[in-house]
Coordinates of C-alpha atoms in Angstrom, one line a residue:
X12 CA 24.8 15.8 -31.1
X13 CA 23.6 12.6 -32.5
X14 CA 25.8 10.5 -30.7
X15 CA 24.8 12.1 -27.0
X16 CA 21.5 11.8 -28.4
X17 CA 21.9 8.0 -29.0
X18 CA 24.2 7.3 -25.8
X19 CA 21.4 9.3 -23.6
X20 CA 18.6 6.9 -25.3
X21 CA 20.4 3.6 -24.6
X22 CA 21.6 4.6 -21.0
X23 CA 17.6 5.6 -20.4
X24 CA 16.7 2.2 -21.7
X25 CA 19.5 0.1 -20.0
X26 CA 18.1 1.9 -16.3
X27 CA 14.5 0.9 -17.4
X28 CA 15.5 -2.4 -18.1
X29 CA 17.5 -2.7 -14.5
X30 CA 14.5 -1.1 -12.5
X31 CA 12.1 -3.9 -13.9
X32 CA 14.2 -6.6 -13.2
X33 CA 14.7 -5.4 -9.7
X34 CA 10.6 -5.2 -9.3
X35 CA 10.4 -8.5 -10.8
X36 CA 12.8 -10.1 -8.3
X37 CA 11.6 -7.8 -5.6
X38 CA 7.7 -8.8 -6.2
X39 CA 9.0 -12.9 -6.8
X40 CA 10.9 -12.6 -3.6
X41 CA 7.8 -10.9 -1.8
X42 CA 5.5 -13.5 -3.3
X43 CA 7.5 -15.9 -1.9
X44 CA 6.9 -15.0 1.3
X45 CA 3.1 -13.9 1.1
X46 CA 1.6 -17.4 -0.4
X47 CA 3.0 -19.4 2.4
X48 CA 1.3 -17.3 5.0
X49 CA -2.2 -17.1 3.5
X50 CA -1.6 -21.2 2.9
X51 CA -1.2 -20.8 6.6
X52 CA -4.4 -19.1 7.3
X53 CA -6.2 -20.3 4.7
X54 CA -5.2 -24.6 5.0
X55 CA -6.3 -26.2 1.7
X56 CA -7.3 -22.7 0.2
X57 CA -5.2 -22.1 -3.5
X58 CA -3.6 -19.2 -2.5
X59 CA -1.9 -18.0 -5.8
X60 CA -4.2 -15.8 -6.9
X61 CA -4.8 -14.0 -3.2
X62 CA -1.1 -14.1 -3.3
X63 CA -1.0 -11.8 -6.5
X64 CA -3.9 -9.4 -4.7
X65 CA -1.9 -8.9 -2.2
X66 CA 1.2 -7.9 -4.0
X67 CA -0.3 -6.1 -7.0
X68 CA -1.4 -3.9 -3.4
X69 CA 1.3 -3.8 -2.1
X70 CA 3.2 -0.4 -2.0
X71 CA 7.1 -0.6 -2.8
X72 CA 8.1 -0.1 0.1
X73 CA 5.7 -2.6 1.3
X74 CA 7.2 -5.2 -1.5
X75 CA 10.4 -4.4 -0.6
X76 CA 10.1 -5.3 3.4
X77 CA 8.3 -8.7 2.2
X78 CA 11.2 -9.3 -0.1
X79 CA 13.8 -8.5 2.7
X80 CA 11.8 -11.4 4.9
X81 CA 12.7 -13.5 1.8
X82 CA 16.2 -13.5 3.0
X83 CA 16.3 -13.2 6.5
X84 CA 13.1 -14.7 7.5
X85 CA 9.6 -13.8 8.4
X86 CA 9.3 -11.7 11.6
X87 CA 5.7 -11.0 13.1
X88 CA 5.3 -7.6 11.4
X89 CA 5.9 -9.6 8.1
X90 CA 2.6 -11.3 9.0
X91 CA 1.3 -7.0 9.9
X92 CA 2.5 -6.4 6.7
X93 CA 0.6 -9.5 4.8
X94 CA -2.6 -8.9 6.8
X95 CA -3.0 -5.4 6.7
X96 CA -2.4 -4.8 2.8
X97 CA -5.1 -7.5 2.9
X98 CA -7.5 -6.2 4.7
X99 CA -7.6 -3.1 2.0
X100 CA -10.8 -2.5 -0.1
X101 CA -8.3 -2.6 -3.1
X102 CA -7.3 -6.0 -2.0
X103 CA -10.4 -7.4 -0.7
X104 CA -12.3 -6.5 -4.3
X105 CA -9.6 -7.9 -6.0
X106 CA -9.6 -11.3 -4.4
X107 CA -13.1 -11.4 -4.2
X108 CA -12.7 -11.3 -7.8
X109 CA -9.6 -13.1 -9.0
X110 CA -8.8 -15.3 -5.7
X111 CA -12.7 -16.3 -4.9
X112 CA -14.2 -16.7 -8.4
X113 CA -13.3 -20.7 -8.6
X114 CA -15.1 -21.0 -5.6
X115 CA -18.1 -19.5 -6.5
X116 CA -18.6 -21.2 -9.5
X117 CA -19.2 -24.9 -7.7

């Protein structure tokens, strides 16, 4: 009984561990995808921290599309995408307070 017990624990673990490092690729690919379009709307704007807004608002499914532009390229509704998760209170409040503070303090 010990031994399913033990086998059950480490299999439980070993799926955690894989499901993080899929998010964590996931969200890096999806990040990569994000920044350059804010840079794009936002010229001479750091856009790392907006970036990180947008994807810590981002749903999975939502992280998952921007990680598929990753690969095969940004389509306009990867700009919908970017934009619209954005445009979210959750989003706006969070770069008003992470991606804006440097600003404000000049």
């Amino acid at each position: 009984m010990r031994i399913v017990l033990a086998v059950t624990a480490v299999l439980s673990l070993s799926a955690c561990m894989q499901t993080d490092l899929v998010d964590d690729v996931s969200r890096r690919a999806a990040k990569s995808v994000v920044n350059p379009i804010l840079a794009q709307r936002l010229p001479g704007v750091p856009t790392e921290p907006m970036t990180d807004c947008v994807i810590d608002n981002a749903t999975s499914g939502e992280i998952l599309t921007l990680a598929r532009a990753a690969a095969i390229g940004v389509q306009p509704d990867t700009y919908d995408t970017v934009l619209g998760i954005a445009k979210r209170p959750e989003t706006i409040q969070c770069i008003a307070t992470n991606g804006l503070a440097p600003f404000l303090t000049l």
